[in-house]
Amino acid sequence: MATTTRSALPPQYVEDLQKDLGTQLTALTSAPLDTSKFAPTVAGQDQAQADAYTMATTQGQGIGAFSPYITQAGAYSGPSAYQSFMSPYQQDVINATLAEYDTQAAQGLQGIADQAALSGNLGGGREGVMRSQYQNKSDMNRALLQSGLLQQGFTQANQLANQAFGQQQALAQQVPQLYGADIGTLRSAGAGQQSQAQAVLDAQREKNRLEAYEPYERLGYQQTGVAGIASGMPGQYQSMVQPNPTPLQTALGIASVGGGLLGNYGDYLRGANTGS
């Protein structure tokens, strides 16, 4: 007795859909995907950042900005530092002061002579002693006056030297801080511009990626539909395009879609041939 094997073949339109799906899949995967269009790109350094780097590495602006002020401060220290701050008119002041003193001292000698004449001792020994004592005291006072003026000039010059030393030290700290503030401002502004440029590059990369994956996305949706028709069960399609995938994730995603399409199509053909 002969045995008859019957095969449950799908409707012709289902076979046509599956054949069309296989043709599209073969055509789509025959050429490699050009991933260079959505490869990660780093925005270039902004000009403000380049200027910040240049300033930071330029001698006297970033590196060693304090150096000339420390050098100048050194000139205002030591035992001879006061000399640069001595008043050019000090000697004139001393000379005028001493001249006035000598005038007053001469009047004092004249007073002694006048007193001696009134007492009848003009030219006598008593007058000579008085003149000698007066002159000795006058000379001492004159020397003290002169030394006081010199000491006053030295003290003032020394104070000015110390003041200038402190000013140079303050500049040695302040100038690098000001340069540092400029460098920081340039770096911050440049970073903002670079971030904006990076955002534009990332957006363009995402656009290119979506465009590149659109055929795969469409084919995957079609596969779900065909499988649902063939099985009589509605399929649920899940998009394979995820936000910002890594290159490895992208490659694995393509492989899984292609493998799924081919696997489903192969399963159908095996089932059709065995009549199950």
PDB file of C-alpha atoms in Angstrom:
ATOM      1  CA  MET A   1       0.000   0.000   0.000  1.00  0.00           C
ATOM      2  CA  ALA A   2       1.491   3.330  -1.061  1.00  0.00           C
ATOM      3  CA  THR A   3       2.054   6.072   1.486  1.00  0.00           C
ATOM      4  CA  THR A   4       1.229   9.623   0.490  1.00  0.00           C
ATOM      5  CA  THR A   5       3.059  12.500   2.142  1.00  0.00           C
ATOM      6  CA  ARG A   6       1.350  15.831   2.134  1.00  0.00           C
ATOM      7  CA  SER A   7       3.205  19.098   2.710  1.00  0.00           C
ATOM      8  CA  ALA A   8       1.463  22.172   4.056  1.00  0.00           C
ATOM      9  CA  LEU A   9       2.835  24.815   1.747  1.00  0.00           C
ATOM     10  CA  PRO A  10       2.349  28.485   2.567  1.00  0.00           C
ATOM     11  CA  PRO A  11       0.265  30.663   0.283  1.00  0.00           C
ATOM     12  CA  GLN A  12       1.999  31.953  -2.790  1.00  0.00           C
ATOM     13  CA  TYR A  13       1.979  35.558  -1.562  1.00  0.00           C
ATOM     14  CA  VAL A  14       3.830  34.476   1.588  1.00  0.00           C
ATOM     15  CA  GLU A  15       6.489  32.743  -0.505  1.00  0.00           C
ATOM     16  CA  ASP A  16       6.786  35.856  -2.634  1.00  0.00           C
ATOM     17  CA  LEU A  17       7.207  38.018   0.443  1.00  0.00           C
ATOM     18  CA  GLN A  18       9.859  35.706   1.859  1.00  0.00           C
ATOM     19  CA  LYS A  19      11.696  35.533  -1.434  1.00  0.00           C
ATOM     20  CA  ASP A  20      11.640  39.333  -1.720  1.00  0.00           C
ATOM     21  CA  LEU A  21      12.874  39.576   1.849  1.00  0.00           C
ATOM     22  CA  GLY A  22      15.773  37.233   1.100  1.00  0.00           C
ATOM     23  CA  THR A  23      16.665  39.189  -2.038  1.00  0.00           C
ATOM     24  CA  GLN A  24      16.715  42.479  -0.136  1.00  0.00           C
ATOM     25  CA  LEU A  25      18.758  40.965   2.686  1.00  0.00           C
ATOM     26  CA  THR A  26      21.340  39.603   0.255  1.00  0.00           C
ATOM     27  CA  ALA A  27      21.607  42.929  -1.531  1.00  0.00           C
ATOM     28  CA  LEU A  28      21.827  44.914   1.706  1.00  0.00           C
ATOM     29  CA  THR A  29      24.512  42.784   3.310  1.00  0.00           C
ATOM     30  CA  SER A  30      26.568  42.234   0.165  1.00  0.00           C
ATOM     31  CA  ALA A  31      28.512  45.439   0.740  1.00  0.00           C
ATOM     32  CA  PRO A  32      30.084  46.399   4.086  1.00  0.00           C
ATOM     33  CA  LEU A  33      28.532  49.268   6.008  1.00  0.00           C
ATOM     34  CA  ASP A  34      30.625  52.442   5.795  1.00  0.00           C
ATOM     35  CA  THR A  35      31.056  53.119   9.496  1.00  0.00           C
ATOM     36  CA  SER A  36      33.413  56.033   8.872  1.00  0.00           C
ATOM     37  CA  LYS A  37      30.402  58.301   8.412  1.00  0.00           C
ATOM     38  CA  PHE A  38      29.387  57.889  12.041  1.00  0.00           C
ATOM     39  CA  ALA A  39      32.729  57.206  13.661  1.00  0.00           C
ATOM     40  CA  PRO A  40      33.365  59.282  16.821  1.00  0.00           C
ATOM     41  CA  THR A  41      34.962  62.645  16.075  1.00  0.00           C
ATOM     42  CA  VAL A  42      36.601  64.964  18.596  1.00  0.00           C
ATOM     43  CA  ALA A  43      36.149  68.701  18.114  1.00  0.00           C
ATOM     44  CA  GLY A  44      39.376  70.589  17.585  1.00  0.00           C
ATOM     45  CA  GLN A  45      40.861  72.918  20.162  1.00  0.00           C
ATOM     46  CA  ASP A  46      39.281  76.369  20.143  1.00  0.00           C
ATOM     47  CA  GLN A  47      41.501  79.379  19.426  1.00  0.00           C
ATOM     48  CA  ALA A  48      40.900  80.702  22.938  1.00  0.00           C
ATOM     49  CA  GLN A  49      42.249  77.436  24.355  1.00  0.00           C
ATOM     50  CA  ALA A  50      45.272  77.688  22.067  1.00  0.00           C
ATOM     51  CA  ASP A  51      45.839  81.271  23.252  1.00  0.00           C
ATOM     52  CA  ALA A  52      45.566  80.121  26.870  1.00  0.00           C
ATOM     53  CA  TYR A  53      48.183  77.434  26.240  1.00  0.00           C
ATOM     54  CA  THR A  54      50.474  79.909  24.472  1.00  0.00           C
ATOM     55  CA  MET A  55      50.200  82.398  27.315  1.00  0.00           C
ATOM     56  CA  ALA A  56      50.690  79.734  29.972  1.00  0.00           C
ATOM     57  CA  THR A  57      53.867  78.439  28.328  1.00  0.00           C
ATOM     58  CA  THR A  58      55.343  81.834  27.369  1.00  0.00           C
ATOM     59  CA  GLN A  59      58.181  83.039  29.543  1.00  0.00           C
ATOM     60  CA  GLY A  60      57.168  86.146  31.455  1.00  0.00           C
ATOM     61  CA  GLN A  61      53.430  85.597  30.999  1.00  0.00           C
ATOM     62  CA  GLY A  62      52.626  82.184  32.360  1.00  0.00           C
ATOM     63  CA  ILE A  63      55.959  80.602  33.230  1.00  0.00           C
ATOM     64  CA  GLY A  64      58.244  82.864  35.269  1.00  0.00           C
ATOM     65  CA  ALA A  65      55.914  85.887  35.214  1.00  0.00           C
ATOM     66  CA  PHE A  66      57.234  86.751  38.687  1.00  0.00           C
ATOM     67  CA  SER A  67      60.897  86.644  37.691  1.00  0.00           C
ATOM     68  CA  PRO A  68      61.553  90.311  36.692  1.00  0.00           C
ATOM     69  CA  TYR A  69      59.897  91.581  39.876  1.00  0.00           C
ATOM     70  CA  ILE A  70      61.952  89.291  42.088  1.00  0.00           C
ATOM     71  CA  THR A  71      65.087  90.494  40.286  1.00  0.00           C
ATOM     72  CA  GLN A  72      64.115  94.127  40.807  1.00  0.00           C
ATOM     73  CA  ALA A  73      63.304  93.453  44.449  1.00  0.00           C
ATOM     74  CA  GLY A  74      66.855  92.184  44.864  1.00  0.00           C
ATOM     75  CA  ALA A  75      68.162  95.569  43.750  1.00  0.00           C
ATOM     76  CA  TYR A  76      66.231  97.180  46.607  1.00  0.00           C
ATOM     77  CA  SER A  77      67.833  95.038  49.307  1.00  0.00           C
ATOM     78  CA  GLY A  78      71.265  95.076  50.909  1.00  0.00           C
ATOM     79  CA  PRO A  79      73.380  97.806  52.529  1.00  0.00           C
ATOM     80  CA  SER A  80      73.553 100.030  49.457  1.00  0.00           C
ATOM     81  CA  ALA A  81      69.882  99.832  48.471  1.00  0.00           C
ATOM     82  CA  TYR A  82      69.143 103.257  50.021  1.00  0.00           C
ATOM     83  CA  GLN A  83      71.463 105.070  47.609  1.00  0.00           C
ATOM     84  CA  SER A  84      68.973 104.973  44.753  1.00  0.00           C
ATOM     85  CA  PHE A  85      66.428 106.772  46.940  1.00  0.00           C
ATOM     86  CA  MET A  86      68.556 109.571  48.347  1.00  0.00           C
ATOM     87  CA  SER A  87      67.046 112.942  47.509  1.00  0.00           C
ATOM     88  CA  PRO A  88      69.066 114.829  44.871  1.00  0.00           C
ATOM     89  CA  TYR A  89      68.299 118.041  46.803  1.00  0.00           C
ATOM     90  CA  GLN A  90      69.440 116.774  50.178  1.00  0.00           C
ATOM     91  CA  GLN A  91      72.885 118.326  50.028  1.00  0.00           C
ATOM     92  CA  ASP A  92      71.385 121.667  48.999  1.00  0.00           C
ATOM     93  CA  VAL A  93      69.091 121.492  52.014  1.00  0.00           C
ATOM     94  CA  ILE A  94      72.025 120.664  54.289  1.00  0.00           C
ATOM     95  CA  ASN A  95      74.143 123.495  52.916  1.00  0.00           C
ATOM     96  CA  ALA A  96      71.345 126.036  53.293  1.00  0.00           C
ATOM     97  CA  THR A  97      70.580 124.880  56.823  1.00  0.00           C
ATOM     98  CA  LEU A  98      74.219 125.035  57.895  1.00  0.00           C
ATOM     99  CA  ALA A  99      74.663 128.475  56.306  1.00  0.00           C
ATOM    100  CA  GLU A 100      71.741 129.765  58.321  1.00  0.00           C
ATOM    101  CA  TYR A 101      73.212 128.163  61.418  1.00  0.00           C
ATOM    102  CA  ASP A 102      76.588 129.845  60.808  1.00  0.00           C
ATOM    103  CA  THR A 103      74.838 133.208  60.473  1.00  0.00           C
ATOM    104  CA  GLN A 104      73.097 132.716  63.789  1.00  0.00           C
ATOM    105  CA  ALA A 105      76.354 131.535  65.401  1.00  0.00           C
ATOM    106  CA  ALA A 106      78.194 134.657  64.178  1.00  0.00           C
ATOM    107  CA  GLN A 107      75.534 136.815  65.758  1.00  0.00           C
ATOM    108  CA  GLY A 108      76.149 135.010  69.014  1.00  0.00           C
ATOM    109  CA  LEU A 109      79.871 135.871  68.886  1.00  0.00           C
ATOM    110  CA  GLN A 110      79.006 139.478  68.234  1.00  0.00           C
ATOM    111  CA  GLY A 111      76.797 139.439  71.304  1.00  0.00           C
ATOM    112  CA  ILE A 112      79.764 138.287  73.414  1.00  0.00           C
ATOM    113  CA  ALA A 113      81.859 141.154  72.038  1.00  0.00           C
ATOM    114  CA  ASP A 114      79.116 143.647  72.799  1.00  0.00           C
ATOM    115  CA  GLN A 115      78.821 142.389  76.375  1.00  0.00           C
ATOM    116  CA  ALA A 116      82.608 142.566  76.840  1.00  0.00           C
ATOM    117  CA  ALA A 117      82.666 146.149  75.584  1.00  0.00           C
ATOM    118  CA  LEU A 118      79.907 147.170  77.982  1.00  0.00           C
ATOM    119  CA  SER A 119      81.769 145.585  80.907  1.00  0.00           C
ATOM    120  CA  GLY A 120      85.138 147.048  79.918  1.00  0.00           C
ATOM    121  CA  ASN A 121      86.640 143.627  79.168  1.00  0.00           C
ATOM    122  CA  LEU A 122      86.767 143.900  75.380  1.00  0.00           C
ATOM    123  CA  GLY A 123      89.778 141.962  74.170  1.00  0.00           C
ATOM    124  CA  GLY A 124      90.444 140.631  77.657  1.00  0.00           C
ATOM    125  CA  GLY A 125      91.009 137.098  78.813  1.00  0.00           C
ATOM    126  CA  ARG A 126      87.446 136.694  80.033  1.00  0.00           C
ATOM    127  CA  GLU A 127      86.121 137.537  76.583  1.00  0.00           C
ATOM    128  CA  GLY A 128      88.521 135.038  75.044  1.00  0.00           C
ATOM    129  CA  VAL A 129      87.306 132.268  77.331  1.00  0.00           C
ATOM    130  CA  MET A 130      83.673 133.064  76.550  1.00  0.00           C
ATOM    131  CA  ARG A 131      84.369 133.061  72.814  1.00  0.00           C
ATOM    132  CA  SER A 132      86.205 129.722  73.049  1.00  0.00           C
ATOM    133  CA  GLN A 133      83.408 128.070  75.027  1.00  0.00           C
ATOM    134  CA  TYR A 134      80.761 129.466  72.701  1.00  0.00           C
ATOM    135  CA  GLN A 135      82.634 128.333  69.596  1.00  0.00           C
ATOM    136  CA  ASN A 136      83.177 124.824  70.907  1.00  0.00           C
ATOM    137  CA  LYS A 137      79.509 124.460  71.728  1.00  0.00           C
ATOM    138  CA  SER A 138      78.500 126.009  68.431  1.00  0.00           C
ATOM    139  CA  ASP A 139      80.730 123.657  66.469  1.00  0.00           C
ATOM    140  CA  MET A 140      79.309 120.666  68.335  1.00  0.00           C
ATOM    141  CA  ASN A 141      75.772 121.813  67.667  1.00  0.00           C
ATOM    142  CA  ARG A 142      76.628 122.373  64.035  1.00  0.00           C
ATOM    143  CA  ALA A 143      78.014 118.837  63.727  1.00  0.00           C
ATOM    144  CA  LEU A 144      74.950 117.395  65.451  1.00  0.00           C
ATOM    145  CA  LEU A 145      72.695 119.348  63.103  1.00  0.00           C
ATOM    146  CA  GLN A 146      74.587 118.127  60.062  1.00  0.00           C
ATOM    147  CA  SER A 147      74.604 114.499  61.213  1.00  0.00           C
ATOM    148  CA  GLY A 148      70.900 114.726  62.028  1.00  0.00           C
ATOM    149  CA  LEU A 149      70.138 115.944  58.524  1.00  0.00           C
ATOM    150  CA  LEU A 150      72.255 113.160  57.025  1.00  0.00           C
ATOM    151  CA  GLN A 151      70.608 110.573  59.266  1.00  0.00           C
ATOM    152  CA  GLN A 152      67.178 111.881  58.323  1.00  0.00           C
ATOM    153  CA  GLY A 153      68.009 111.559  54.625  1.00  0.00           C
ATOM    154  CA  PHE A 154      69.386 108.038  55.093  1.00  0.00           C
ATOM    155  CA  THR A 155      66.371 106.901  57.140  1.00  0.00           C
ATOM    156  CA  GLN A 156      63.961 108.241  54.560  1.00  0.00           C
ATOM    157  CA  ALA A 157      65.896 106.657  51.671  1.00  0.00           C
ATOM    158  CA  ASN A 158      66.082 103.341  53.508  1.00  0.00           C
ATOM    159  CA  GLN A 159      62.324 103.401  54.133  1.00  0.00           C
ATOM    160  CA  LEU A 160      61.673 104.099  50.467  1.00  0.00           C
ATOM    161  CA  ALA A 161      63.973 101.208  49.500  1.00  0.00           C
ATOM    162  CA  ASN A 162      62.068  98.870  51.838  1.00  0.00           C
ATOM    163  CA  GLN A 163      58.792 100.135  50.415  1.00  0.00           C
ATOM    164  CA  ALA A 164      59.974  99.503  46.855  1.00  0.00           C
ATOM    165  CA  PHE A 165      61.175  96.034  47.877  1.00  0.00           C
ATOM    166  CA  GLY A 166      57.719  95.217  49.226  1.00  0.00           C
ATOM    167  CA  GLN A 167      56.053  96.597  46.104  1.00  0.00           C
ATOM    168  CA  GLN A 168      58.142  94.362  43.879  1.00  0.00           C
ATOM    169  CA  GLN A 169      57.335  91.357  46.036  1.00  0.00           C
ATOM    170  CA  ALA A 170      53.624  92.186  45.797  1.00  0.00           C
ATOM    171  CA  LEU A 171      53.913  92.493  42.015  1.00  0.00           C
ATOM    172  CA  ALA A 172      55.725  89.148  41.880  1.00  0.00           C
ATOM    173  CA  GLN A 173      52.577  87.607  43.382  1.00  0.00           C
ATOM    174  CA  GLN A 174      49.934  89.776  41.725  1.00  0.00           C
ATOM    175  CA  VAL A 175      51.165  89.706  38.124  1.00  0.00           C
ATOM    176  CA  PRO A 176      51.167  85.870  37.829  1.00  0.00           C
ATOM    177  CA  GLN A 177      47.691  85.852  39.387  1.00  0.00           C
ATOM    178  CA  LEU A 178      46.434  88.314  36.774  1.00  0.00           C
ATOM    179  CA  TYR A 179      48.005  86.290  33.975  1.00  0.00           C
ATOM    180  CA  GLY A 180      46.509  83.176  35.529  1.00  0.00           C
ATOM    181  CA  ALA A 181      43.067  84.792  35.552  1.00  0.00           C
ATOM    182  CA  ASP A 182      43.395  85.635  31.855  1.00  0.00           C
ATOM    183  CA  ILE A 183      44.581  82.113  31.094  1.00  0.00           C
ATOM    184  CA  GLY A 184      41.667  80.661  33.039  1.00  0.00           C
ATOM    185  CA  THR A 185      39.160  82.901  31.246  1.00  0.00           C
ATOM    186  CA  LEU A 186      40.528  81.958  27.837  1.00  0.00           C
ATOM    187  CA  ARG A 187      40.548  78.274  28.742  1.00  0.00           C
ATOM    188  CA  SER A 188      36.964  78.419  30.028  1.00  0.00           C
ATOM    189  CA  ALA A 189      35.667  80.326  27.013  1.00  0.00           C
ATOM    190  CA  GLY A 190      37.502  77.985  24.663  1.00  0.00           C
ATOM    191  CA  ALA A 191      36.127  74.930  26.437  1.00  0.00           C
ATOM    192  CA  GLY A 192      32.598  76.284  25.978  1.00  0.00           C
ATOM    193  CA  GLN A 193      33.156  76.793  22.268  1.00  0.00           C
ATOM    194  CA  GLN A 194      34.749  73.369  21.947  1.00  0.00           C
ATOM    195  CA  SER A 195      31.771  71.789  23.720  1.00  0.00           C
ATOM    196  CA  GLN A 196      29.412  73.482  21.285  1.00  0.00           C
ATOM    197  CA  ALA A 197      31.473  72.274  18.334  1.00  0.00           C
ATOM    198  CA  GLN A 198      31.526  68.771  19.825  1.00  0.00           C
ATOM    199  CA  ALA A 199      27.744  68.825  20.203  1.00  0.00           C
ATOM    200  CA  VAL A 200      27.395  69.724  16.523  1.00  0.00           C
ATOM    201  CA  LEU A 201      29.736  66.881  15.535  1.00  0.00           C
ATOM    202  CA  ASP A 202      27.850  64.427  17.754  1.00  0.00           C
ATOM    203  CA  ALA A 203      24.516  65.499  16.258  1.00  0.00           C
ATOM    204  CA  GLN A 204      25.859  65.059  12.725  1.00  0.00           C
ATOM    205  CA  ARG A 205      27.311  61.683  13.670  1.00  0.00           C
ATOM    206  CA  GLU A 206      23.932  60.581  15.052  1.00  0.00           C
ATOM    207  CA  LYS A 207      22.220  61.778  11.884  1.00  0.00           C
ATOM    208  CA  ASN A 208      24.663  59.828   9.724  1.00  0.00           C
ATOM    209  CA  ARG A 209      24.212  56.757  11.899  1.00  0.00           C
ATOM    210  CA  LEU A 210      20.426  56.850  11.639  1.00  0.00           C
ATOM    211  CA  GLU A 211      20.640  57.290   7.883  1.00  0.00           C
ATOM    212  CA  ALA A 212      23.074  54.387   7.575  1.00  0.00           C
ATOM    213  CA  TYR A 213      20.876  52.094   9.667  1.00  0.00           C
ATOM    214  CA  GLU A 214      17.593  53.063   8.073  1.00  0.00           C
ATOM    215  CA  PRO A 215      17.676  50.204   5.474  1.00  0.00           C
ATOM    216  CA  TYR A 216      18.450  47.662   8.221  1.00  0.00           C
ATOM    217  CA  GLU A 217      15.691  49.088  10.378  1.00  0.00           C
ATOM    218  CA  ARG A 218      13.201  48.908   7.531  1.00  0.00           C
ATOM    219  CA  LEU A 219      14.237  45.365   6.635  1.00  0.00           C
ATOM    220  CA  GLY A 220      13.941  44.249  10.252  1.00  0.00           C
ATOM    221  CA  TYR A 221      10.431  45.657  10.441  1.00  0.00           C
ATOM    222  CA  GLN A 222       9.578  43.856   7.208  1.00  0.00           C
ATOM    223  CA  GLN A 223      10.979  40.596   8.598  1.00  0.00           C
ATOM    224  CA  THR A 224       8.708  40.845  11.623  1.00  0.00           C
ATOM    225  CA  GLY A 225       5.728  41.431   9.416  1.00  0.00           C
ATOM    226  CA  VAL A 226       6.465  38.519   7.098  1.00  0.00           C
ATOM    227  CA  ALA A 227       7.096  36.169  10.019  1.00  0.00           C
ATOM    228  CA  GLY A 228       3.802  37.193  11.569  1.00  0.00           C
ATOM    229  CA  ILE A 229       1.931  36.540   8.323  1.00  0.00           C
ATOM    230  CA  ALA A 230       3.577  33.160   7.842  1.00  0.00           C
ATOM    231  CA  SER A 231       2.868  32.003  11.394  1.00  0.00           C
ATOM    232  CA  GLY A 232      -0.512  33.610  11.736  1.00  0.00           C
ATOM    233  CA  MET A 233       0.727  35.328  14.895  1.00  0.00           C
ATOM    234  CA  PRO A 234       1.329  39.079  14.968  1.00  0.00           C
ATOM    235  CA  GLY A 235       4.965  39.893  15.549  1.00  0.00           C
ATOM    236  CA  GLN A 236       6.396  42.669  17.683  1.00  0.00           C
ATOM    237  CA  TYR A 237       9.270  44.592  16.191  1.00  0.00           C
ATOM    238  CA  GLN A 238      11.976  46.014  18.424  1.00  0.00           C
ATOM    239  CA  SER A 239      14.190  48.693  16.974  1.00  0.00           C
ATOM    240  CA  MET A 240      17.851  47.840  16.806  1.00  0.00           C
ATOM    241  CA  VAL A 241      18.971  51.494  16.779  1.00  0.00           C
ATOM    242  CA  GLN A 242      19.929  52.491  20.301  1.00  0.00           C
ATOM    243  CA  PRO A 243      21.229  55.924  21.362  1.00  0.00           C
ATOM    244  CA  ASN A 244      24.929  56.394  20.768  1.00  0.00           C
ATOM    245  CA  PRO A 245      26.130  52.785  20.410  1.00  0.00           C
ATOM    246  CA  THR A 246      29.782  51.973  20.511  1.00  0.00           C
ATOM    247  CA  PRO A 247      31.410  50.679  17.309  1.00  0.00           C
ATOM    248  CA  LEU A 248      31.460  47.151  18.795  1.00  0.00           C
ATOM    249  CA  GLN A 249      27.786  47.330  19.719  1.00  0.00           C
ATOM    250  CA  THR A 250      27.017  48.555  16.224  1.00  0.00           C
ATOM    251  CA  ALA A 251      28.862  45.651  14.615  1.00  0.00           C
ATOM    252  CA  LEU A 252      27.158  43.104  16.866  1.00  0.00           C
ATOM    253  CA  GLY A 253      23.763  44.663  16.133  1.00  0.00           C
ATOM    254  CA  ILE A 254      24.205  44.284  12.391  1.00  0.00           C
ATOM    255  CA  ALA A 255      25.347  40.693  12.780  1.00  0.00           C
ATOM    256  CA  SER A 256      22.364  39.779  14.960  1.00  0.00           C
ATOM    257  CA  VAL A 257      19.864  41.272  12.533  1.00  0.00           C
ATOM    258  CA  GLY A 258      21.404  39.521   9.540  1.00  0.00           C
ATOM    259  CA  GLY A 259      21.653  36.265  11.441  1.00  0.00           C
ATOM    260  CA  GLY A 260      18.039  36.492  12.589  1.00  0.00           C
ATOM    261  CA  LEU A 261      16.778  37.148   9.108  1.00  0.00           C
ATOM    262  CA  LEU A 262      18.740  34.296   7.593  1.00  0.00           C
ATOM    263  CA  GLY A 263      17.859  31.959  10.458  1.00  0.00           C
ATOM    264  CA  ASN A 264      14.136  32.564  10.167  1.00  0.00           C
ATOM    265  CA  TYR A 265      14.221  32.169   6.427  1.00  0.00           C
ATOM    266  CA  GLY A 266      16.233  28.930   6.731  1.00  0.00           C
ATOM    267  CA  ASP A 267      13.816  27.542   9.331  1.00  0.00           C
ATOM    268  CA  TYR A 268      10.932  28.155   7.015  1.00  0.00           C
ATOM    269  CA  LEU A 269      12.634  26.416   4.084  1.00  0.00           C
ATOM    270  CA  ARG A 270      13.505  23.385   6.214  1.00  0.00           C
ATOM    271  CA  GLY A 271       9.955  23.134   7.401  1.00  0.00           C
ATOM    272  CA  ALA A 272       8.573  23.425   3.896  1.00  0.00           C
ATOM    273  CA  ASN A 273      10.832  20.663   2.600  1.00  0.00           C
ATOM    274  CA  THR A 274       9.962  18.232   5.370  1.00  0.00           C
ATOM    275  CA  GLY A 275       6.260  18.913   5.092  1.00  0.00           C
ATOM    276  CA  SER A 276       5.921  19.825   8.747  1.00  0.00           C
TER     277      SER A 276
END
